[in-house]
Amino acid sequence: MTSTLEIVRAVKRYPNGHLAVKGVDIAVGEGEFAVFVGPSGCGKSTLLRMVAGLEKATEGEIRLSGRVVNDVEPADRDIAMVFQNYALYPHMSVYDNLAYGLRNRRTPRAEIDARVREAAALLQIGEYLPRKPAQLSGGQRQRVAMGRAIVRHPAIFLFDEPLSNLDAKLRTQMRLEIRRLQRRIGVAAVYVTHDQVEAMTLADRIVVLNEGRVEQIGAPKEVYDRPASTFVASFIGAPAMNLFPATVEGGAAHVEGGAAPLTRNGVAGPATVGLRPEKARLGRAGEGLPFRIDTVEELGATRLAHGRLGAADFVVSLDAAYEIPADAASVTADPEDLHLFHPETGARL
Ligand code: ADP
């Protein structure tokens, strides 16, 4: 797969000495939708701004379609930032909003008209071209915002938390809209968010960042099913993966008062064990790992049984149709659903 974007051993040290990006390698393929996700301060916006040319890389290379662009001005990079729909000019028609950037670049009028109509056709907003943004639905405005990026014919779209100011319902709708549009247009995208649900639903590949480093890169399902570290395990998925300390011995994870069989992988000694809430089952006393329920949350389709496994908080996600037995006192799991991590570094074992 040819790479549209390559970030090679990128380092960013801000003038105040803060090291925000600590040697990052990421490649984004043609047409690929990559999501950079991580908690606030992990360096995701810095990375995106380095790609856009708004921040200079301290070390390393940024390549777009094979060309090193470290010293190329943002306007001369083959990129388009997609902003939230509020960035539309309210007093201008949709047509003029789409044409604005091209006019500023002194693109010939006929070329502008052709590109605006091409984008409008792609986005299915042809009939709205004479309207003002206020006369459009949220979804239509999102399309116009994308349209402003599309008319530039960029190699890659860059999104910086475009949905964070919207209410939950509109956010879900816009998320779908962005996914559909990017699929239809087939241009690569980098999307930055702290929201793991957005990352899971939008991405072809997720890049999980933590303190200026890449924790894991993979397809959403891969990252969910085989988190590379306790950091990823607890960041991706809601409710988060349960993590608790145990001792691995004789093919089982032992805690005080119980044990759970593991698939054999040669690990022995102390470990952090992970189990997703939906993979945990309730059992009777002595059947698995001792678990004491203290609160039950009803979520409609599911029900969360919260409690303690030893000293650790633990939650089991259950189908709402399932009656919690009065004598539930343990947790069991299929051996392949138990994840093992290094007790100190948190790395997957
Ligand atoms: P994120 O987008 O993941 O929340 P940022 O990339 O914005 O994180 O920031 C990464 C780190 O760099 C943070 O600790 C932030 O405080 C710091 N930082 C961001 N911009 C600057 C700046 N201009 N000067 C100094 N430090 C900065």
mmCIF file of C-alpha atoms and ligand atoms in Angstrom:
data_model
loop_
_atom_site.group_PDB
_atom_site.id
_atom_site.type_symbol
_atom_site.label_atom_id
_atom_site.label_comp_id
_atom_site.label_asym_id
_atom_site.label_seq_id
_atom_site.Cartn_x
_atom_site.Cartn_y
_atom_site.Cartn_z
ATOM 1 C CA MET A 1 0.000 0.000 0.000
ATOM 2 C CA THR A 2 1.460 3.395 -0.930
ATOM 3 C CA SER A 3 1.495 5.872 1.915
ATOM 4 C CA THR A 4 -0.223 9.206 1.585
ATOM 5 C CA LEU A 5 1.254 10.369 4.875
ATOM 6 C CA GLU A 6 4.381 9.213 6.655
ATOM 7 C CA ILE A 7 5.428 10.554 10.011
ATOM 8 C CA VAL A 8 8.978 9.350 10.598
ATOM 9 C CA ARG A 9 10.674 9.474 14.011
ATOM 10 C CA ALA A 10 8.913 12.739 14.678
ATOM 11 C CA VAL A 11 9.874 14.718 17.757
ATOM 12 C CA LYS A 12 8.341 17.991 18.918
ATOM 13 C CA ARG A 13 9.915 20.081 21.615
ATOM 14 C CA TYR A 14 8.130 23.366 22.251
ATOM 15 C CA PRO A 15 10.200 26.522 22.791
ATOM 16 C CA ASN A 16 9.529 26.292 26.550
ATOM 17 C CA GLY A 17 11.336 22.934 26.546
ATOM 18 C CA HIS A 18 8.217 20.755 26.794
ATOM 19 C CA LEU A 19 8.647 17.512 24.880
ATOM 20 C CA ALA A 20 5.176 16.913 23.409
ATOM 21 C CA VAL A 21 6.010 14.246 20.794
ATOM 22 C CA LYS A 22 8.736 11.757 21.613
ATOM 23 C CA GLY A 23 9.667 9.910 18.440
ATOM 24 C CA VAL A 24 6.565 8.828 16.581
ATOM 25 C CA ASP A 25 6.280 6.671 13.430
ATOM 26 C CA ILE A 26 2.936 6.516 11.659
ATOM 27 C CA ALA A 27 2.009 5.789 8.043
ATOM 28 C CA VAL A 28 -1.429 6.455 6.570
ATOM 29 C CA GLY A 29 -2.238 4.649 3.324
ATOM 30 C CA GLU A 30 -4.188 5.819 0.298
ATOM 31 C CA GLY A 31 -7.835 6.325 1.149
ATOM 32 C CA GLU A 32 -7.260 5.220 4.717
ATOM 33 C CA PHE A 33 -9.099 6.786 7.655
ATOM 34 C CA ALA A 34 -6.680 7.058 10.588
ATOM 35 C CA VAL A 35 -7.773 8.258 13.997
ATOM 36 C CA PHE A 36 -5.238 9.584 16.523
ATOM 37 C CA VAL A 37 -6.760 9.037 19.942
ATOM 38 C CA GLY A 38 -5.561 9.576 23.470
ATOM 39 C CA PRO A 39 -6.211 11.581 26.606
ATOM 40 C CA SER A 40 -5.810 15.338 26.759
ATOM 41 C CA GLY A 41 -2.144 16.323 26.491
ATOM 42 C CA CYS A 42 -0.969 13.116 24.765
ATOM 43 C CA GLY A 43 0.296 15.118 21.779
ATOM 44 C CA LYS A 44 -2.332 14.280 19.165
ATOM 45 C CA SER A 45 -3.078 17.899 18.165
ATOM 46 C CA THR A 46 0.626 18.684 18.061
ATOM 47 C CA LEU A 47 1.115 15.788 15.624
ATOM 48 C CA LEU A 48 -1.776 16.930 13.443
ATOM 49 C CA ARG A 49 -0.456 20.489 13.462
ATOM 50 C CA MET A 50 2.946 19.180 12.402
ATOM 51 C CA VAL A 51 1.305 17.456 9.430
ATOM 52 C CA ALA A 52 -0.594 20.646 8.604
ATOM 53 C CA GLY A 53 2.596 22.697 8.859
ATOM 54 C CA LEU A 54 1.314 24.800 11.753
ATOM 55 C CA GLU A 55 4.081 23.429 14.000
ATOM 56 C CA LYS A 56 7.602 22.634 12.901
ATOM 57 C CA ALA A 57 8.991 19.178 13.681
ATOM 58 C CA THR A 58 11.994 19.425 16.005
ATOM 59 C CA GLU A 59 13.315 16.154 14.597
ATOM 60 C CA GLY A 60 12.133 13.596 12.070
ATOM 61 C CA GLU A 61 10.276 13.879 8.807
ATOM 62 C CA ILE A 62 6.755 14.530 7.618
ATOM 63 C CA ARG A 63 6.158 13.121 4.128
ATOM 64 C CA LEU A 64 3.064 13.676 2.021
ATOM 65 C CA SER A 65 2.700 11.406 -1.012
ATOM 66 C CA GLY A 66 6.410 10.636 -0.717
ATOM 67 C CA ARG A 67 7.563 14.276 -0.582
ATOM 68 C CA VAL A 68 9.278 15.613 2.553
ATOM 69 C CA VAL A 69 7.280 18.691 3.572
ATOM 70 C CA ASN A 70 9.052 19.779 6.774
ATOM 71 C CA ASP A 71 9.975 23.118 5.200
ATOM 72 C CA VAL A 72 6.859 23.544 3.054
ATOM 73 C CA GLU A 73 4.354 26.241 4.033
ATOM 74 C CA PRO A 74 0.911 25.008 5.158
ATOM 75 C CA ALA A 75 -0.767 26.537 2.091
ATOM 76 C CA ASP A 76 1.598 24.664 -0.218
ATOM 77 C CA ARG A 77 1.069 21.299 1.455
ATOM 78 C CA ASP A 78 -1.381 18.967 -0.176
ATOM 79 C CA ILE A 79 -3.716 18.989 2.847
ATOM 80 C CA ALA A 80 -7.094 20.335 3.832
ATOM 81 C CA MET A 81 -8.178 20.960 7.397
ATOM 82 C CA VAL A 82 -11.864 20.237 8.031
ATOM 83 C CA PHE A 83 -13.262 22.478 10.705
ATOM 84 C CA GLN A 84 -16.525 22.308 12.589
ATOM 85 C CA ASN A 85 -19.527 23.501 10.638
ATOM 86 C CA TYR A 86 -19.588 26.776 12.568
ATOM 87 C CA ALA A 87 -16.596 27.794 10.487
ATOM 88 C CA LEU A 88 -18.936 28.406 7.520
ATOM 89 C CA TYR A 89 -19.506 32.052 6.582
ATOM 90 C CA PRO A 90 -23.128 32.673 7.568
ATOM 91 C CA HIS A 91 -23.719 35.581 5.176
ATOM 92 C CA MET A 92 -22.472 33.641 2.132
ATOM 93 C CA SER A 93 -24.361 31.123 0.035
ATOM 94 C CA VAL A 94 -23.225 27.507 0.057
ATOM 95 C CA TYR A 95 -21.743 28.105 -3.399
ATOM 96 C CA ASP A 96 -19.695 31.040 -2.182
ATOM 97 C CA ASN A 97 -18.607 29.169 0.939
ATOM 98 C CA LEU A 98 -17.270 26.404 -1.297
ATOM 99 C CA ALA A 99 -15.651 28.825 -3.758
ATOM 100 C CA TYR A 100 -14.115 31.118 -1.142
ATOM 101 C CA GLY A 101 -10.756 29.402 -0.664
ATOM 102 C CA LEU A 102 -10.234 28.920 -4.396
ATOM 103 C CA ARG A 103 -11.039 32.582 -5.123
ATOM 104 C CA ASN A 104 -8.447 33.585 -2.537
ATOM 105 C CA ARG A 105 -5.924 31.529 -4.448
ATOM 106 C CA ARG A 106 -6.891 33.293 -7.663
ATOM 107 C CA THR A 107 -8.095 30.083 -9.277
ATOM 108 C CA PRO A 108 -9.712 30.818 -12.674
ATOM 109 C CA ARG A 109 -13.483 31.278 -12.461
ATOM 110 C CA ALA A 110 -14.334 28.340 -14.760
ATOM 111 C CA GLU A 111 -12.091 26.036 -12.726
ATOM 112 C CA ILE A 112 -13.751 27.176 -9.493
ATOM 113 C CA ASP A 113 -17.187 26.549 -10.924
ATOM 114 C CA ALA A 114 -16.195 23.066 -12.095
ATOM 115 C CA ARG A 115 -14.703 22.136 -8.715
ATOM 116 C CA VAL A 116 -17.637 23.492 -6.715
ATOM 117 C CA ARG A 117 -20.111 21.560 -8.860
ATOM 118 C CA GLU A 118 -18.025 18.407 -8.649
ATOM 119 C CA ALA A 119 -17.863 18.652 -4.844
ATOM 120 C CA ALA A 120 -21.578 19.461 -4.624
ATOM 121 C CA ALA A 121 -22.387 16.396 -6.717
ATOM 122 C CA LEU A 122 -20.148 14.175 -4.559
ATOM 123 C CA LEU A 123 -21.787 15.495 -1.423
ATOM 124 C CA GLN A 124 -25.280 15.525 -2.895
ATOM 125 C CA ILE A 125 -25.828 19.164 -1.995
ATOM 126 C CA GLY A 126 -26.287 20.516 -5.534
ATOM 127 C CA GLU A 127 -29.769 21.841 -4.839
ATOM 128 C CA TYR A 128 -28.577 23.763 -1.743
ATOM 129 C CA LEU A 129 -25.896 25.800 -3.499
ATOM 130 C CA PRO A 130 -27.922 29.068 -3.433
ATOM 131 C CA ARG A 131 -28.880 28.665 0.252
ATOM 132 C CA LYS A 132 -27.270 30.221 3.313
ATOM 133 C CA PRO A 133 -25.828 27.882 6.003
ATOM 134 C CA ALA A 134 -28.643 28.809 8.410
ATOM 135 C CA GLN A 135 -31.115 27.244 5.953
ATOM 136 C CA LEU A 136 -29.401 23.854 6.165
ATOM 137 C CA SER A 137 -29.635 20.965 8.615
ATOM 138 C CA GLY A 138 -26.625 20.051 10.751
ATOM 139 C CA GLY A 139 -25.779 17.180 8.422
ATOM 140 C CA GLN A 140 -25.958 19.377 5.333
ATOM 141 C CA ARG A 141 -23.710 21.974 6.990
ATOM 142 C CA GLN A 142 -21.220 19.242 7.789
ATOM 143 C CA ARG A 143 -21.211 18.333 4.097
ATOM 144 C CA VAL A 144 -20.520 21.917 3.127
ATOM 145 C CA ALA A 145 -17.647 22.001 5.626
ATOM 146 C CA MET A 146 -16.242 18.866 3.975
ATOM 147 C CA GLY A 147 -16.930 20.419 0.581
ATOM 148 C CA ARG A 148 -14.677 23.345 1.361
ATOM 149 C CA ALA A 149 -11.876 20.845 1.891
ATOM 150 C CA ILE A 150 -12.782 18.730 -1.156
ATOM 151 C CA VAL A 151 -12.624 21.586 -3.680
ATOM 152 C CA ARG A 152 -8.925 21.915 -2.892
ATOM 153 C CA HIS A 153 -8.324 18.353 -4.163
ATOM 154 C CA PRO A 154 -6.063 17.537 -1.207
ATOM 155 C CA ALA A 155 -4.116 14.324 -0.732
ATOM 156 C CA ILE A 156 -5.402 14.119 2.828
ATOM 157 C CA PHE A 157 -8.108 15.569 5.081
ATOM 158 C CA LEU A 158 -7.151 16.623 8.588
ATOM 159 C CA PHE A 159 -9.823 16.763 11.303
ATOM 160 C CA ASP A 160 -9.085 18.233 14.736
ATOM 161 C CA GLU A 161 -11.826 17.160 17.183
ATOM 162 C CA PRO A 162 -14.497 18.445 14.781
ATOM 163 C CA LEU A 163 -17.463 17.170 16.784
ATOM 164 C CA SER A 164 -16.462 17.999 20.343
ATOM 165 C CA ASN A 165 -18.795 20.991 20.688
ATOM 166 C CA LEU A 166 -21.935 19.197 19.510
ATOM 167 C CA ASP A 167 -24.581 17.519 21.633
ATOM 168 C CA ALA A 168 -24.510 13.724 21.853
ATOM 169 C CA LYS A 169 -27.228 13.034 19.287
ATOM 170 C CA LEU A 170 -25.849 15.356 16.626
ATOM 171 C CA ARG A 171 -22.360 14.018 17.287
ATOM 172 C CA THR A 172 -23.472 10.479 16.489
ATOM 173 C CA GLN A 173 -25.202 11.663 13.318
ATOM 174 C CA MET A 174 -22.209 13.735 12.169
ATOM 175 C CA ARG A 175 -19.852 10.867 12.868
ATOM 176 C CA LEU A 176 -21.788 8.661 10.468
ATOM 177 C CA GLU A 177 -21.931 11.456 7.923
ATOM 178 C CA ILE A 178 -18.156 11.966 8.017
ATOM 179 C CA ARG A 179 -17.554 8.237 7.671
ATOM 180 C CA ARG A 180 -19.866 7.964 4.658
ATOM 181 C CA LEU A 181 -18.410 11.022 2.968
ATOM 182 C CA GLN A 182 -14.821 9.945 3.421
ATOM 183 C CA ARG A 183 -15.669 6.483 2.058
ATOM 184 C CA ARG A 184 -17.404 7.968 -0.968
ATOM 185 C CA ILE A 185 -14.614 10.440 -1.725
ATOM 186 C CA GLY A 186 -11.831 7.959 -1.047
ATOM 187 C CA VAL A 187 -9.315 10.548 0.171
ATOM 188 C CA ALA A 188 -7.109 9.642 3.161
ATOM 189 C CA ALA A 189 -7.978 11.251 6.475
ATOM 190 C CA VAL A 190 -6.405 11.853 9.855
ATOM 191 C CA TYR A 191 -8.887 12.543 12.605
ATOM 192 C CA VAL A 192 -7.879 13.602 16.093
ATOM 193 C CA THR A 193 -10.105 12.924 19.083
ATOM 194 C CA HIS A 194 -10.001 12.072 22.783
ATOM 195 C CA ASP A 195 -13.228 10.102 22.338
ATOM 196 C CA GLN A 196 -12.598 6.386 22.051
ATOM 197 C CA VAL A 197 -16.092 5.741 20.629
ATOM 198 C CA GLU A 198 -15.352 8.100 17.733
ATOM 199 C CA ALA A 199 -12.041 6.348 17.243
ATOM 200 C CA MET A 200 -13.641 2.887 17.197
ATOM 201 C CA THR A 201 -16.451 3.839 14.828
ATOM 202 C CA LEU A 202 -14.585 6.044 12.345
ATOM 203 C CA ALA A 203 -11.176 4.486 11.972
ATOM 204 C CA ASP A 204 -9.771 2.013 9.521
ATOM 205 C CA ARG A 205 -6.802 2.194 11.855
ATOM 206 C CA ILE A 206 -6.521 3.616 15.331
ATOM 207 C CA VAL A 207 -3.322 5.188 16.630
ATOM 208 C CA VAL A 208 -3.439 5.243 20.421
ATOM 209 C CA LEU A 209 -1.158 7.913 21.852
ATOM 210 C CA ASN A 210 0.043 8.339 25.420
ATOM 211 C CA GLU A 211 2.430 11.004 26.670
ATOM 212 C CA GLY A 212 3.870 11.752 23.248
ATOM 213 C CA ARG A 213 4.378 8.128 22.238
ATOM 214 C CA VAL A 214 2.459 5.572 20.188
ATOM 215 C CA GLU A 215 1.006 2.879 22.459
ATOM 216 C CA GLN A 216 -0.583 0.851 19.678
ATOM 217 C CA ILE A 217 -1.600 1.071 16.029
ATOM 218 C CA GLY A 218 -4.220 -1.291 14.651
ATOM 219 C CA ALA A 219 -7.689 -1.836 13.273
ATOM 220 C CA PRO A 220 -10.369 -0.988 15.852
ATOM 221 C CA LYS A 221 -11.184 -4.625 16.490
ATOM 222 C CA GLU A 222 -7.530 -5.577 16.834
ATOM 223 C CA VAL A 223 -6.914 -2.830 19.381
ATOM 224 C CA TYR A 224 -10.050 -3.836 21.259
ATOM 225 C CA ASP A 225 -9.363 -7.583 21.179
ATOM 226 C CA ARG A 226 -5.613 -7.485 21.808
ATOM 227 C CA PRO A 227 -4.655 -4.278 23.605
ATOM 228 C CA ALA A 228 -0.875 -3.861 23.654
ATOM 229 C CA SER A 229 -0.837 -2.452 27.180
ATOM 230 C CA THR A 230 -2.957 -1.779 30.246
ATOM 231 C CA PHE A 231 -3.128 1.827 29.030
ATOM 232 C CA VAL A 232 -4.840 0.790 25.787
ATOM 233 C CA ALA A 233 -6.944 -1.815 27.604
ATOM 234 C CA SER A 234 -8.396 0.780 29.929
ATOM 235 C CA PHE A 235 -8.683 3.558 27.318
ATOM 236 C CA ILE A 236 -10.496 1.686 24.518
ATOM 237 C CA GLY A 237 -13.883 0.228 25.458
ATOM 238 C CA ALA A 238 -16.638 1.407 27.794
ATOM 239 C CA PRO A 239 -17.015 0.346 30.493
ATOM 240 C CA ALA A 240 -13.253 -0.130 30.570
ATOM 241 C CA MET A 241 -11.568 -3.516 30.715
ATOM 242 C CA ASN A 242 -11.333 -4.819 34.288
ATOM 243 C CA LEU A 243 -7.744 -5.026 35.494
ATOM 244 C CA PHE A 244 -6.637 -6.781 38.668
ATOM 245 C CA PRO A 245 -3.412 -8.163 40.138
ATOM 246 C CA ALA A 246 -2.958 -11.940 40.224
ATOM 247 C CA THR A 247 -0.312 -14.606 40.375
ATOM 248 C CA VAL A 248 0.068 -16.850 37.363
ATOM 249 C CA GLU A 249 0.951 -20.424 38.159
ATOM 250 C CA GLY A 250 0.194 -23.790 36.610
ATOM 251 C CA GLY A 251 -1.867 -22.350 33.735
ATOM 252 C CA ALA A 252 -4.205 -20.337 35.930
ATOM 253 C CA ALA A 253 -4.479 -16.823 37.342
ATOM 254 C CA HIS A 254 -4.734 -16.988 41.122
ATOM 255 C CA VAL A 255 -6.167 -14.364 43.438
ATOM 256 C CA GLU A 256 -6.958 -14.751 47.110
ATOM 257 C CA GLY A 257 -9.874 -17.167 47.339
ATOM 258 C CA GLY A 258 -9.998 -18.343 43.744
ATOM 259 C CA ALA A 259 -8.456 -18.911 40.320
ATOM 260 C CA ALA A 260 -9.277 -18.785 36.614
ATOM 261 C CA PRO A 261 -7.751 -21.055 33.960
ATOM 262 C CA LEU A 262 -5.635 -19.391 31.257
ATOM 263 C CA THR A 263 -4.630 -20.422 27.781
ATOM 264 C CA ARG A 264 -1.040 -21.574 28.181
ATOM 265 C CA ASN A 265 1.551 -18.983 27.197
ATOM 266 C CA GLY A 266 4.538 -19.644 29.416
ATOM 267 C CA VAL A 267 3.942 -16.754 31.804
ATOM 268 C CA ALA A 268 4.585 -17.326 35.507
ATOM 269 C CA GLY A 269 4.612 -15.013 38.503
ATOM 270 C CA PRO A 270 2.829 -11.770 39.254
ATOM 271 C CA ALA A 271 0.769 -10.233 36.446
ATOM 272 C CA THR A 272 -2.015 -7.778 35.836
ATOM 273 C CA VAL A 273 -5.000 -9.678 34.467
ATOM 274 C CA GLY A 274 -7.558 -8.046 32.171
ATOM 275 C CA LEU A 275 -11.127 -9.146 31.491
ATOM 276 C CA ARG A 276 -13.695 -7.180 29.466
ATOM 277 C CA PRO A 277 -16.967 -6.634 31.368
ATOM 278 C CA GLU A 278 -18.998 -8.354 28.618
ATOM 279 C CA LYS A 279 -16.724 -11.420 28.679
ATOM 280 C CA ALA A 280 -17.138 -11.990 32.414
ATOM 281 C CA ARG A 281 -19.835 -14.368 33.693
ATOM 282 C CA LEU A 282 -21.289 -14.654 37.162
ATOM 283 C CA GLY A 283 -20.820 -17.864 39.120
ATOM 284 C CA ARG A 284 -21.417 -19.243 42.569
ATOM 285 C CA ALA A 285 -18.936 -19.144 45.434
ATOM 286 C CA GLY A 286 -15.816 -21.154 44.647
ATOM 287 C CA GLU A 287 -16.465 -21.401 40.888
ATOM 288 C CA GLY A 288 -13.912 -18.825 39.780
ATOM 289 C CA LEU A 289 -12.577 -15.512 41.010
ATOM 290 C CA PRO A 290 -14.355 -14.259 44.137
ATOM 291 C CA PHE A 291 -16.578 -11.293 43.261
ATOM 292 C CA ARG A 292 -18.847 -9.304 45.544
ATOM 293 C CA ILE A 293 -21.576 -7.215 43.824
ATOM 294 C CA ASP A 294 -22.383 -3.921 45.524
ATOM 295 C CA THR A 295 -24.351 -1.928 42.909
ATOM 296 C CA VAL A 296 -26.395 -2.812 39.834
ATOM 297 C CA GLU A 297 -26.880 -0.257 37.067
ATOM 298 C CA GLU A 298 -29.731 -0.691 34.581
ATOM 299 C CA LEU A 299 -28.830 0.536 31.083
ATOM 300 C CA GLY A 300 -31.862 -0.775 29.210
ATOM 301 C CA ALA A 301 -30.397 -3.404 26.904
ATOM 302 C CA THR A 302 -27.711 -4.326 29.410
ATOM 303 C CA ARG A 303 -27.205 -4.281 33.142
ATOM 304 C CA LEU A 304 -23.918 -3.585 34.886
ATOM 305 C CA ALA A 305 -23.068 -5.440 38.076
ATOM 306 C CA HIS A 306 -20.421 -3.423 39.905
ATOM 307 C CA GLY A 307 -18.421 -4.714 42.827
ATOM 308 C CA ARG A 308 -15.040 -5.805 44.036
ATOM 309 C CA LEU A 309 -12.691 -8.562 43.043
ATOM 310 C CA GLY A 310 -10.280 -8.598 45.953
ATOM 311 C CA ALA A 311 -9.187 -4.982 46.327
ATOM 312 C CA ALA A 312 -9.939 -4.074 42.680
ATOM 313 C CA ASP A 313 -13.105 -2.491 41.305
ATOM 314 C CA PHE A 314 -14.743 -4.884 38.893
ATOM 315 C CA VAL A 315 -17.779 -4.707 36.620
ATOM 316 C CA VAL A 316 -19.714 -7.374 34.760
ATOM 317 C CA SER A 317 -21.922 -6.427 31.813
ATOM 318 C CA LEU A 318 -25.001 -8.631 31.548
ATOM 319 C CA ASP A 319 -27.885 -8.979 29.145
ATOM 320 C CA ALA A 320 -30.901 -7.229 30.688
ATOM 321 C CA ALA A 321 -32.938 -10.424 30.225
ATOM 322 C CA TYR A 322 -30.534 -12.279 32.522
ATOM 323 C CA GLU A 323 -31.623 -12.476 36.163
ATOM 324 C CA ILE A 324 -28.702 -11.986 38.529
ATOM 325 C CA PRO A 325 -28.722 -15.047 40.823
ATOM 326 C CA ALA A 326 -29.031 -14.210 44.503
ATOM 327 C CA ASP A 327 -26.039 -16.422 45.282
ATOM 328 C CA ALA A 328 -23.711 -14.875 42.671
ATOM 329 C CA ALA A 329 -20.286 -14.686 44.332
ATOM 330 C CA SER A 330 -17.696 -15.267 41.646
ATOM 331 C CA VAL A 331 -16.648 -14.406 38.133
ATOM 332 C CA THR A 332 -15.690 -16.923 35.471
ATOM 333 C CA ALA A 333 -14.403 -16.461 31.928
ATOM 334 C CA ASP A 334 -13.252 -18.391 28.892
ATOM 335 C CA PRO A 335 -9.452 -18.728 29.135
ATOM 336 C CA GLU A 336 -8.935 -16.896 25.818
ATOM 337 C CA ASP A 337 -10.750 -13.844 27.183
ATOM 338 C CA LEU A 338 -8.226 -13.294 29.964
ATOM 339 C CA HIS A 339 -5.449 -10.859 29.027
ATOM 340 C CA LEU A 340 -2.097 -10.799 30.801
ATOM 341 C CA PHE A 341 0.015 -7.692 31.282
ATOM 342 C CA HIS A 342 3.339 -7.016 32.952
ATOM 343 C CA PRO A 343 2.613 -5.959 36.549
ATOM 344 C CA GLU A 344 4.958 -2.943 36.363
ATOM 345 C CA THR A 345 5.310 -1.838 32.722
ATOM 346 C CA GLY A 346 1.731 -2.739 31.756
ATOM 347 C CA ALA A 347 2.945 -4.260 28.479
ATOM 348 C CA ARG A 348 0.984 -7.220 27.112
ATOM 349 C CA LEU A 349 2.619 -10.532 28.005
HETATM 350 P P1 ADP B 1 -3.662 16.861 22.912
HETATM 351 O O1 ADP B 1 -4.091 17.390 21.594
HETATM 352 O O2 ADP B 1 -3.406 15.397 22.912
HETATM 353 O O3 ADP B 1 -4.563 17.262 24.049
HETATM 354 P P2 ADP B 1 -1.435 18.672 22.577
HETATM 355 O O4 ADP B 1 -0.778 18.140 21.366
HETATM 356 O O5 ADP B 1 -2.293 19.869 22.417
HETATM 357 O O6 ADP B 1 -2.243 17.511 23.280
HETATM 358 O O7 ADP B 1 -0.337 18.997 23.656
HETATM 359 C C1 ADP B 1 0.636 18.054 24.051
HETATM 360 C C2 ADP B 1 1.445 18.634 25.194
HETATM 361 O O8 ADP B 1 2.181 19.766 24.737
HETATM 362 C C3 ADP B 1 0.593 19.118 26.347
HETATM 363 O O9 ADP B 1 1.283 18.830 27.541
HETATM 364 C C4 ADP B 1 0.502 20.610 26.109
HETATM 365 O O10 ADP B 1 0.344 21.308 27.322
HETATM 366 C C5 ADP B 1 1.846 20.921 25.473
HETATM 367 N N1 ADP B 1 1.772 22.070 24.539
HETATM 368 C C6 ADP B 1 0.882 22.236 23.529
HETATM 369 N N2 ADP B 1 1.118 23.375 22.859
HETATM 370 C C7 ADP B 1 2.200 23.942 23.459
HETATM 371 C C8 ADP B 1 2.955 25.150 23.242
HETATM 372 N N3 ADP B 1 2.655 25.991 22.239
HETATM 373 N N4 ADP B 1 3.995 25.387 24.068
HETATM 374 C C9 ADP B 1 4.308 24.544 25.064
HETATM 375 N N5 ADP B 1 3.666 23.402 25.314
HETATM 376 C C10 ADP B 1 2.603 23.102 24.538
#
